[in-house]
Each structure stands twice: as structure tokens, then as C-alpha cells.
Amino acid sequence: MTTPLTCRNYIDGQWLTATAGATLDSCNPANKREVIATFPRSAAADVEAAVVAARQAYQSWRLVPAPARAEYIFKVGEVLSKYKEELAQLICREMGKPLAEARGDVQEGIDCAFYSAAEGRRLFGQTTPSEMPNKFAMTVRMPIGVCALITPWNFPVAIPCWKAMPALVCGNTVILKPAEDTPACATKLVEIFVEAGLPPGVINLVHGVGEEVGKALVSHPDIDLVSFTGSSETGAEVGSICGRTHKRVCLEMGGKNAQIVMEDADLELALDGAVWGAFGTAGQRCTATSRLILHRDIKEKFTTMLKERTSKLRLGAGSDPNTEIGPIINERQLQRVSKYLDIAYAEGAKILIGGEIATEGELQQGYFFQPTILDKVTPQMRVAQEEIFGPVVVLIEVNSFEEAIAILNTTKYGLSSSIYTRDINRAFTAMRDIEAGITYINGPTIGAEVHLPFGGVKQTGNGHREAGTTALDIFTEWKTVYVDFSGSLQRAQIDNRE
Ligand code: NAP
């Protein structure tokens, strides 16, 4: 065990304790006795200070040319690369994912830095002919102002980067409120932004409890935009406050993602995808494969293959190089997963493998759940409809391609999806008919890349897409500019008509 880190808020270029002095701890989910960090339990006064600093900094940051703002973010990418290993180790200890995945989490942040930095020299608007003579028409992207970024624990580096980097390149200032479970990761990340030389007030960090700090940010009249990633329940609350206070709000929420395996699929390939999609990050990804929709002709064979592979998966601390599945983030989430097994049992599902909290040997020191496969699941069961967010996958048998697509679409969510088939016609039909923000053909439901839009339909999102150039639409307003150089009043739709 190592000495706990002391995390502070970062407001107006200074590292500060909470005004009330209260603190909370984060712990290692693979060893709950190990405290990773102590962090401020901030209150409304801390939020107020951060909003004042971000508002003040916005006045000058928005006037820094976008290519120059982007150079700061490029530098963040370089500093992040320097600390990649250190940060990955910290993610392992504080969030629990295996080291290879933790490195991927940081790499996503690095990719996002370089991609966002390149946008500083684009941020393209349009020019278009005016309908009047001697008149010029164009559109330009404008920053929005002060952005509150509220993030979950499952990608403690990548998700804050996805939000902060494009927001800053676009000329906004930001206040990050990270998840309570991963304050040390957020602190290290903000230290990296600071080392890259961002001016005071441009990036601020306020730790604390969602119901307190998160809510205070969302409700604050001087916040212009809220970018939230988390559960659909919290997102609904955030969205309703933003609706009432006329804030721009981007919501990235839950999923109940499915992988279809057709009878013509390469079953080994589909198996690799299913295991990685369902059990990677212990199922704690918004894009995790939570349902496997299997054609009846391959169901039995595929189920046998899946069960065998799953039985060999090794649970353990993320820092152990042999670990394939890390812990669940905390006690509350562990109990939530466990509760879904009771629900599954009551609904008539059959537990093929797993189904319990793992307590063998050192696992009892942390929050581990056995990788679990549930069979005999029907599409309307709660375990087929609700997000479990753990290493649990349900099997649903179908008789046809059409039935598979219909069942895939039968949830309130629409984030990621996948189909394994060798039939090109089915692949294209699936691309058209699946109701989801992301569809993979012959790949698992997880594996987003930063230069493509990311987000979902239905109750997963509210119409925005993070990453890719679509992130710019979240963090900018369009302004339409007309320049009349005719020297006289020209009335569109009137003076140029008989
Ligand atoms: P969560 O409980 O909704 O929390 C997300 C963030 O919101 C945390 O920082 C939390 O703070 C804060 N928060 C909680 N209550 C709040 C309130 N009333 N007002 C403002 N902020 C509040 O979600 P989570 O358990 O951390 O994350 C898991 C969920 O995130 C899953 O549903 C998953 O699908 C979703 N997710 C979605 C995506 C996507 O892109 N679609 C990506 C990753 C995760 P505290 O930590 O202090 O509670």
C-alpha cells in the first residue's frame, strides 16, 4: 500500500482545499482497505469561485486565435504522452481496469489532444453567395462561454479529455467535476494541462459529490453549457434543470448494447468479439455488450464456446499482468450487479456460469463479480432491458435476421450495436435498420476511435455526438455574418424582386 495522495481543487490557477475544509477518500476497488486519495468535498462556494474564474478567463481566452489555443492542447498531448505510464498505473489502482486497458484510456486522451489541436487550424465556417449584389455572406463558429464538464469514473482520463480538449480549442473555458470514485486520475490530468501552460482560469477542477457540486454547477446561472456523461437517471435530472435554465446541454448516457451472431458468422471471430465486448472493463463500459442475440442454428455451439472461454477468464487487480477482468468500481455498484442476478433468477433466466460476487483468495479484498452468462432470457425481461454495468451478458435466441434486428431495437437505449455475418446484404441492412448511434460489422460493440462521432439515439443521448468534428457542434454556436458593401440599403426578398 502506498501513502494516499492529497488532491485539491484547481481554481483560477491555484490548488485549493474546499472552503469548508471537508474531505472524502477514494479507494482501490481491488483492495478496499487501500486509500488512493483524499479529495475536497466542495460546496457551492467553491463552485462559485470556479465559475467566477472561468468567466473572467473566458474574456481573454476567447480572443486567443484558435490555432494558438490549439497549440496549448497539442502541448497537453505531448505532456500526457510523457506521463502515459504513470497515469495508466494510477487508473489501474483507482478505477481498477487492467493495465493494458488503462493505457488505452490514456492513449484515447492523447489521440484526442492531437486530433482536437488540428481542429484549431480548421474550425471551418462557410461562405455562400448573397442573393443581393455587393454583399458578402458567411458563417463562423463562436465559443459558447463557460462549460461545466461532469464525468463518470469508467474512463477517468479519456472522457474528460473528450470534453475539455475540443471545448478549449473552440474558445470556451471549462470547469471539470469528475466522479467521486476517481479524483486522483482527474487531478493528475489537470496537472498535465497546467504543465502544458494553460493560463489561469481556463481549466478549473472542482471535486465533490454529484448531488452537491454537480447540481450546483448545473444550476449556476453563469454556466453556459453542461456536458454530462453518466447514467440516464442523472442525465434526466441534469437535462431538466438545463431546460428550465435555458442552458445548452449535451447528455451521453446509458446503453443496453447487443451483438447479433448470425448462422453464417465466423464463430471464432464472433466469440472473440463477444468476450471482449461483454467482459472488457468488467462490463463497465457504456458500449459494453450486454445482450448476445444468437441465431438458433448456432446458439448451442456458440454458447458452449462462450461458456468455455468465459470459464478461463482471470479476475484480479488491474495491476496484475495476468488479470483479464478487474473489479467493479464500488460496493454500491457490486450490490447493483448482484441484485440483477436475483432479478434474473426470479424472471426465469438460467445462470450458465458465474452469477456471484467473487470471494476466492485475494478477491475478497475488493469488489469482484464473476463473469456471468444468463441463458433462457426473453427480450422483455428486465435483465434484457436495463443497464446492469457489470460482467453480465444475456443470451437471446432468434429464428431469423429480421427477428434479431427487431429484438436488438427493443430497448429504450441506442448506443452501440454489432452484427457478425458473412452476408453483405444482411450487413448493409443492419447498418440501415439498427437503431443505434454506432454499428459495428464483424467487430465487438466496444472500440470507438476519437476522430469519429460518438453517442447514441433514444434515451442514450439528446442528439449530440462527442468526438470527431461533431464535437465542435457541441462547443460552438454558429454566427451568420452579412457584409453589405453596396453603400445602400438592400432589402432581401424585396428589392431584388419585381
Ligand atoms: P452517474 O452516477 O450518473 O454519475 C456521473 C457523474 O454525474 C458523476 O460525476 C456524478 O458525481 C455526477 N452526478 C451525480 N448526481 C448528479 C447530479 N444530481 N447533478 C449533477 N451531477 C451529478 O454515472 P456513473 O455511475 O458515474 O457512470 C456510469 C453511467 O455512465 C452508466 O450509465 C454508463 O452507461 C454511463 N456512461 C455513458 C457514456 C456515454 O458516452 N454514453 C460513457 C461512459 C459512461 P458523483 O461521482 O459524485 O456521484
mmCIF file of N, CA, C and O and ligand atoms in Angstrom, residues 150-155 159 162 177-181 208-211 214-215 218 228-235 237-238 252-255 285-286 332-333 387 389 415 454 460 466, ligand 1:
data_model
loop_
_atom_site.group_PDB
_atom_site.id
_atom_site.type_symbol
_atom_site.label_atom_id
_atom_site.label_comp_id
_atom_site.label_asym_id
_atom_site.label_seq_id
_atom_site.Cartn_x
_atom_site.Cartn_y
_atom_site.Cartn_z
ATOM 1 N N ILE A 150 -19.142 17.262 -16.584
ATOM 2 C CA ILE A 150 -19.434 16.328 -15.488
ATOM 3 C C ILE A 150 -19.193 14.911 -16.012
ATOM 4 O O ILE A 150 -19.826 14.492 -16.987
ATOM 5 N N THR A 151 -18.282 14.196 -15.359
ATOM 6 C CA THR A 151 -17.802 12.946 -15.969
ATOM 7 C C THR A 151 -17.897 11.745 -15.023
ATOM 8 O O THR A 151 -17.847 11.904 -13.800
ATOM 9 N N PRO A 152 -18.011 10.539 -15.605
ATOM 10 C CA PRO A 152 -18.086 9.321 -14.786
ATOM 11 C C PRO A 152 -16.693 8.753 -14.512
ATOM 12 O O PRO A 152 -15.688 9.303 -14.954
ATOM 13 N N TRP A 153 -16.656 7.622 -13.820
ATOM 14 C CA TRP A 153 -15.393 7.038 -13.376
ATOM 15 C C TRP A 153 -14.843 6.007 -14.350
ATOM 16 O O TRP A 153 -13.699 5.586 -14.226
ATOM 17 N N ASN A 154 -15.654 5.542 -15.314
ATOM 18 C CA ASN A 154 -15.218 4.346 -16.073
ATOM 19 C C ASN A 154 -14.121 4.638 -17.093
ATOM 20 O O ASN A 154 -13.334 3.760 -17.420
ATOM 21 N N PHE A 155 -14.073 5.883 -17.597
ATOM 22 C CA PHE A 155 -12.938 6.328 -18.421
ATOM 23 C C PHE A 155 -12.437 7.633 -17.812
ATOM 24 O O PHE A 155 -12.720 8.716 -18.313
ATOM 25 N N ILE A 159 -12.650 10.395 -21.021
ATOM 26 C CA ILE A 159 -13.893 11.186 -21.129
ATOM 27 C C ILE A 159 -13.653 12.670 -20.795
ATOM 28 O O ILE A 159 -14.082 13.541 -21.561
ATOM 29 N N TRP A 162 -12.100 14.098 -23.896
ATOM 30 C CA TRP A 162 -13.072 14.241 -24.990
ATOM 31 C C TRP A 162 -13.849 15.545 -24.874
ATOM 32 O O TRP A 162 -14.272 16.120 -25.867
ATOM 33 N N LYS A 177 -15.924 18.579 -13.201
ATOM 34 C CA LYS A 177 -16.374 17.931 -11.956
ATOM 35 C C LYS A 177 -16.278 16.426 -12.222
ATOM 36 O O LYS A 177 -17.136 15.837 -12.865
ATOM 37 N N PRO A 178 -15.190 15.797 -11.759
ATOM 38 C CA PRO A 178 -15.020 14.364 -12.032
ATOM 39 C C PRO A 178 -15.828 13.510 -11.062
ATOM 40 O O PRO A 178 -16.333 14.011 -10.049
ATOM 41 N N ALA A 179 -15.908 12.221 -11.361
ATOM 42 C CA ALA A 179 -16.618 11.292 -10.472
ATOM 43 C C ALA A 179 -15.898 11.188 -9.134
ATOM 44 O O ALA A 179 -14.678 11.290 -9.063
ATOM 45 N N GLU A 180 -16.698 10.958 -8.107
ATOM 46 C CA GLU A 180 -16.135 10.796 -6.750
ATOM 47 C C GLU A 180 -15.168 9.629 -6.650
ATOM 48 O O GLU A 180 -14.285 9.624 -5.791
ATOM 49 N N ASP A 181 -15.347 8.606 -7.500
ATOM 50 C CA ASP A 181 -14.513 7.408 -7.396
ATOM 51 C C ASP A 181 -13.120 7.583 -7.986
ATOM 52 O O ASP A 181 -12.242 6.775 -7.708
ATOM 53 N N GLY A 208 -15.935 16.701 -5.661
ATOM 54 C CA GLY A 208 -17.025 16.627 -4.701
ATOM 55 C C GLY A 208 -18.109 15.669 -5.134
ATOM 56 O O GLY A 208 -17.934 14.864 -6.044
ATOM 57 N N VAL A 209 -19.239 15.810 -4.455
ATOM 58 C CA VAL A 209 -20.360 14.886 -4.624
ATOM 59 C C VAL A 209 -21.278 15.428 -5.724
ATOM 60 O O VAL A 209 -21.563 16.626 -5.766
ATOM 61 N N GLY A 210 -21.746 14.521 -6.574
ATOM 62 C CA GLY A 210 -22.595 14.929 -7.694
ATOM 63 C C GLY A 210 -23.805 15.726 -7.267
ATOM 64 O O GLY A 210 -24.127 16.778 -7.840
ATOM 65 N N GLU A 211 -24.487 15.225 -6.243
ATOM 66 C CA GLU A 211 -25.706 15.891 -5.766
ATOM 67 C C GLU A 211 -25.421 17.293 -5.229
ATOM 68 O O GLU A 211 -26.325 18.134 -5.141
ATOM 69 N N GLY A 214 -22.040 18.849 -8.501
ATOM 70 C CA GLY A 214 -22.582 18.685 -9.857
ATOM 71 C C GLY A 214 -23.849 19.513 -10.014
ATOM 72 O O GLY A 214 -24.008 20.283 -10.964
ATOM 73 N N LYS A 215 -24.726 19.371 -9.038
ATOM 74 C CA LYS A 215 -26.010 20.086 -9.093
ATOM 75 C C LYS A 215 -25.791 21.594 -9.045
ATOM 76 O O LYS A 215 -26.449 22.356 -9.764
ATOM 77 N N VAL A 218 -24.663 22.723 -12.471
ATOM 78 C CA VAL A 218 -25.737 22.656 -13.472
ATOM 79 C C VAL A 218 -26.737 23.795 -13.259
ATOM 80 O O VAL A 218 -27.261 24.375 -14.209
ATOM 81 N N PHE A 228 -22.453 16.387 -20.001
ATOM 82 C CA PHE A 228 -22.591 15.361 -18.961
ATOM 83 C C PHE A 228 -22.442 13.972 -19.556
ATOM 84 O O PHE A 228 -23.046 13.665 -20.591
ATOM 85 N N THR A 229 -21.666 13.125 -18.918
ATOM 86 C CA THR A 229 -21.663 11.696 -19.233
ATOM 87 C C THR A 229 -21.916 10.934 -17.946
ATOM 88 O O THR A 229 -21.232 11.150 -16.943
ATOM 89 N N GLY A 230 -22.899 10.057 -17.993
ATOM 90 C CA GLY A 230 -23.239 9.288 -16.799
ATOM 91 C C GLY A 230 -24.516 8.506 -17.040
ATOM 92 O O GLY A 230 -24.877 8.227 -18.191
ATOM 93 N N SER A 231 -25.199 8.184 -15.963
ATOM 94 C CA SER A 231 -26.387 7.348 -16.089
ATOM 95 C C SER A 231 -27.558 8.141 -16.660
ATOM 96 O O SER A 231 -27.623 9.370 -16.549
ATOM 97 N N SER A 232 -28.507 7.414 -17.214
ATOM 98 C CA SER A 232 -29.686 8.071 -17.791
ATOM 99 C C SER A 232 -30.513 8.753 -16.693
ATOM 100 O O SER A 232 -31.137 9.788 -16.944
ATOM 101 N N GLU A 233 -30.492 8.181 -15.492
ATOM 102 C CA GLU A 233 -31.283 8.774 -14.400
ATOM 103 C C GLU A 233 -30.724 10.155 -14.050
ATOM 104 O O GLU A 233 -31.459 11.137 -13.967
ATOM 105 N N THR A 234 -29.404 10.223 -13.834
ATOM 106 C CA THR A 234 -28.808 11.528 -13.507
ATOM 107 C C THR A 234 -28.938 12.473 -14.695
ATOM 108 O O THR A 234 -29.216 13.664 -14.533
ATOM 109 N N GLY A 235 -28.739 11.928 -15.890
ATOM 110 C CA GLY A 235 -28.840 12.753 -17.094
ATOM 111 C C GLY A 235 -30.207 13.406 -17.226
ATOM 112 O O GLY A 235 -30.308 14.576 -17.638
ATOM 113 N N GLU A 237 -32.129 14.300 -14.814
ATOM 114 C CA GLU A 237 -32.188 15.397 -13.845
ATOM 115 C C GLU A 237 -31.400 16.613 -14.353
ATOM 116 O O GLU A 237 -31.878 17.747 -14.301
ATOM 117 N N VAL A 238 -30.203 16.322 -14.861
ATOM 118 C CA VAL A 238 -29.346 17.404 -15.389
ATOM 119 C C VAL A 238 -30.074 18.100 -16.541
ATOM 120 O O VAL A 238 -30.149 19.335 -16.617
ATOM 121 N N GLU A 252 -24.619 12.286 -22.530
ATOM 122 C CA GLU A 252 -24.169 10.965 -23.004
ATOM 123 C C GLU A 252 -24.505 9.985 -21.890
ATOM 124 O O GLU A 252 -23.912 10.051 -20.807
ATOM 125 N N MET A 253 -25.445 9.077 -22.153
ATOM 126 C CA MET A 253 -25.953 8.273 -21.031
ATOM 127 C C MET A 253 -25.829 6.767 -21.285
ATOM 128 O O MET A 253 -24.929 6.333 -21.973
ATOM 129 N N GLY A 254 -26.734 6.013 -20.731
ATOM 130 C CA GLY A 254 -26.575 4.561 -20.675
ATOM 131 C C GLY A 254 -26.788 3.832 -21.987
ATOM 132 O O GLY A 254 -27.162 4.413 -23.004
ATOM 133 N N GLY A 255 -26.537 2.528 -21.942
ATOM 134 C CA GLY A 255 -26.738 1.689 -23.115
ATOM 135 C C GLY A 255 -27.160 0.287 -22.712
ATOM 136 O O GLY A 255 -27.064 -0.106 -21.541
ATOM 137 N N ARG A 285 -18.549 -0.463 -19.362
ATOM 138 C CA ARG A 285 -18.437 0.500 -20.454
ATOM 139 C C ARG A 285 -19.849 0.811 -20.916
ATOM 140 O O ARG A 285 -20.697 -0.101 -20.975
ATOM 141 N N CYS A 286 -20.056 2.055 -21.288
ATOM 142 C CA CYS A 286 -21.388 2.397 -21.801
ATOM 143 C C CYS A 286 -21.678 1.631 -23.083
ATOM 144 O O CYS A 286 -22.825 1.405 -23.432
ATOM 145 N N ARG A 332 -21.562 -0.159 -3.899
ATOM 146 C CA ARG A 332 -22.919 0.111 -4.382
ATOM 147 C C ARG A 332 -23.147 -0.552 -5.744
ATOM 148 O O ARG A 332 -24.154 -1.204 -5.989
ATOM 149 N N GLN A 333 -22.152 -0.421 -6.624
ATOM 150 C CA GLN A 333 -22.280 -0.987 -7.960
ATOM 151 C C GLN A 333 -22.228 -2.526 -7.900
ATOM 152 O O GLN A 333 -22.921 -3.210 -8.646
ATOM 153 N N GLU A 387 -29.798 -1.471 -17.958
ATOM 154 C CA GLU A 387 -28.333 -1.470 -17.954
ATOM 155 C C GLU A 387 -27.833 -2.043 -16.625
ATOM 156 O O GLU A 387 -28.188 -1.552 -15.560
ATOM 157 N N PHE A 389 -24.307 -2.837 -16.082
ATOM 158 C CA PHE A 389 -22.998 -2.227 -15.894
ATOM 159 C C PHE A 389 -22.080 -3.101 -15.042
ATOM 160 O O PHE A 389 -21.486 -2.674 -14.052
ATOM 161 N N LEU A 415 -27.103 3.025 -28.054
ATOM 162 C CA LEU A 415 -25.717 3.496 -28.166
ATOM 163 C C LEU A 415 -24.936 2.675 -29.192
ATOM 164 O O LEU A 415 -24.779 3.078 -30.335
ATOM 165 N N PHE A 454 -19.301 10.063 -31.625
ATOM 166 C CA PHE A 454 -19.620 9.088 -30.586
ATOM 167 C C PHE A 454 -20.870 9.546 -29.834
ATOM 168 O O PHE A 454 -20.919 10.660 -29.308
ATOM 169 N N THR A 460 -30.270 7.186 -24.868
ATOM 170 C CA THR A 460 -28.828 7.248 -24.611
ATOM 171 C C THR A 460 -28.311 8.675 -24.689
ATOM 172 O O THR A 460 -27.347 9.023 -24.010
ATOM 173 N N GLU A 466 -20.261 13.356 -29.382
ATOM 174 C CA GLU A 466 -18.919 13.760 -28.966
ATOM 175 C C GLU A 466 -17.909 13.211 -29.975
ATOM 176 O O GLU A 466 -18.249 12.406 -30.839
HETATM 177 P P1 NAP B 1 -23.669 8.845 -12.608
HETATM 178 O O1 NAP B 1 -23.950 8.289 -11.275
HETATM 179 O O2 NAP B 1 -24.808 9.387 -13.388
HETATM 180 O O3 NAP B 1 -22.530 9.949 -12.405
HETATM 181 C C1 NAP B 1 -21.936 10.631 -13.467
HETATM 182 C C2 NAP B 1 -21.406 11.968 -12.971
HETATM 183 O O4 NAP B 1 -22.519 12.791 -12.580
HETATM 184 C C3 NAP B 1 -20.517 11.861 -11.739
HETATM 185 O O5 NAP B 1 -19.515 12.844 -11.785
HETATM 186 C C4 NAP B 1 -21.505 12.146 -10.612
HETATM 187 O O6 NAP B 1 -20.879 12.583 -9.434
HETATM 188 C C5 NAP B 1 -22.326 13.248 -11.238
HETATM 189 N N1 NAP B 1 -23.636 13.450 -10.624
HETATM 190 C C6 NAP B 1 -24.343 12.603 -9.840
HETATM 191 N N2 NAP B 1 -25.506 13.179 -9.469
HETATM 192 C C7 NAP B 1 -25.546 14.401 -10.034
HETATM 193 C C8 NAP B 1 -26.490 15.477 -10.028
HETATM 194 N N3 NAP B 1 -27.642 15.384 -9.381
HETATM 195 N N4 NAP B 1 -26.195 16.588 -10.722
HETATM 196 C C9 NAP B 1 -25.051 16.689 -11.426
HETATM 197 N N5 NAP B 1 -24.108 15.720 -11.443
HETATM 198 C C10 NAP B 1 -24.349 14.581 -10.772
HETATM 199 O O7 NAP B 1 -22.990 7.743 -13.540
HETATM 200 P P2 NAP B 1 -21.771 6.788 -13.166
HETATM 201 O O8 NAP B 1 -22.289 5.693 -12.309
HETATM 202 O O9 NAP B 1 -20.626 7.595 -12.687
HETATM 203 O O10 NAP B 1 -21.380 6.208 -14.599
HETATM 204 C C11 NAP B 1 -21.981 5.084 -15.143
HETATM 205 C C12 NAP B 1 -23.012 5.503 -16.181
HETATM 206 O O11 NAP B 1 -22.395 6.325 -17.154
HETATM 207 C C13 NAP B 1 -23.577 4.328 -16.941
HETATM 208 O O12 NAP B 1 -24.959 4.506 -17.063
HETATM 209 C C14 NAP B 1 -22.912 4.432 -18.307
HETATM 210 O O13 NAP B 1 -23.631 3.862 -19.361
HETATM 211 C C15 NAP B 1 -22.772 5.899 -18.450
HETATM 212 N N6 NAP B 1 -21.730 6.243 -19.424
HETATM 213 C C16 NAP B 1 -22.130 6.724 -20.639
HETATM 214 C C17 NAP B 1 -21.178 7.020 -21.606
HETATM 215 C C18 NAP B 1 -21.615 7.572 -22.942
HETATM 216 O O14 NAP B 1 -20.792 8.172 -23.612
HETATM 217 N N7 NAP B 1 -22.852 7.380 -23.363
HETATM 218 C C19 NAP B 1 -19.819 6.851 -21.330
HETATM 219 C C20 NAP B 1 -19.446 6.352 -20.083
HETATM 220 C C21 NAP B 1 -20.419 6.065 -19.133
HETATM 221 P P3 NAP B 1 -20.546 11.507 -8.261
HETATM 222 O O15 NAP B 1 -19.478 10.634 -8.784
HETATM 223 O O16 NAP B 1 -20.107 12.371 -7.157
HETATM 224 O O17 NAP B 1 -21.812 10.776 -7.985
#
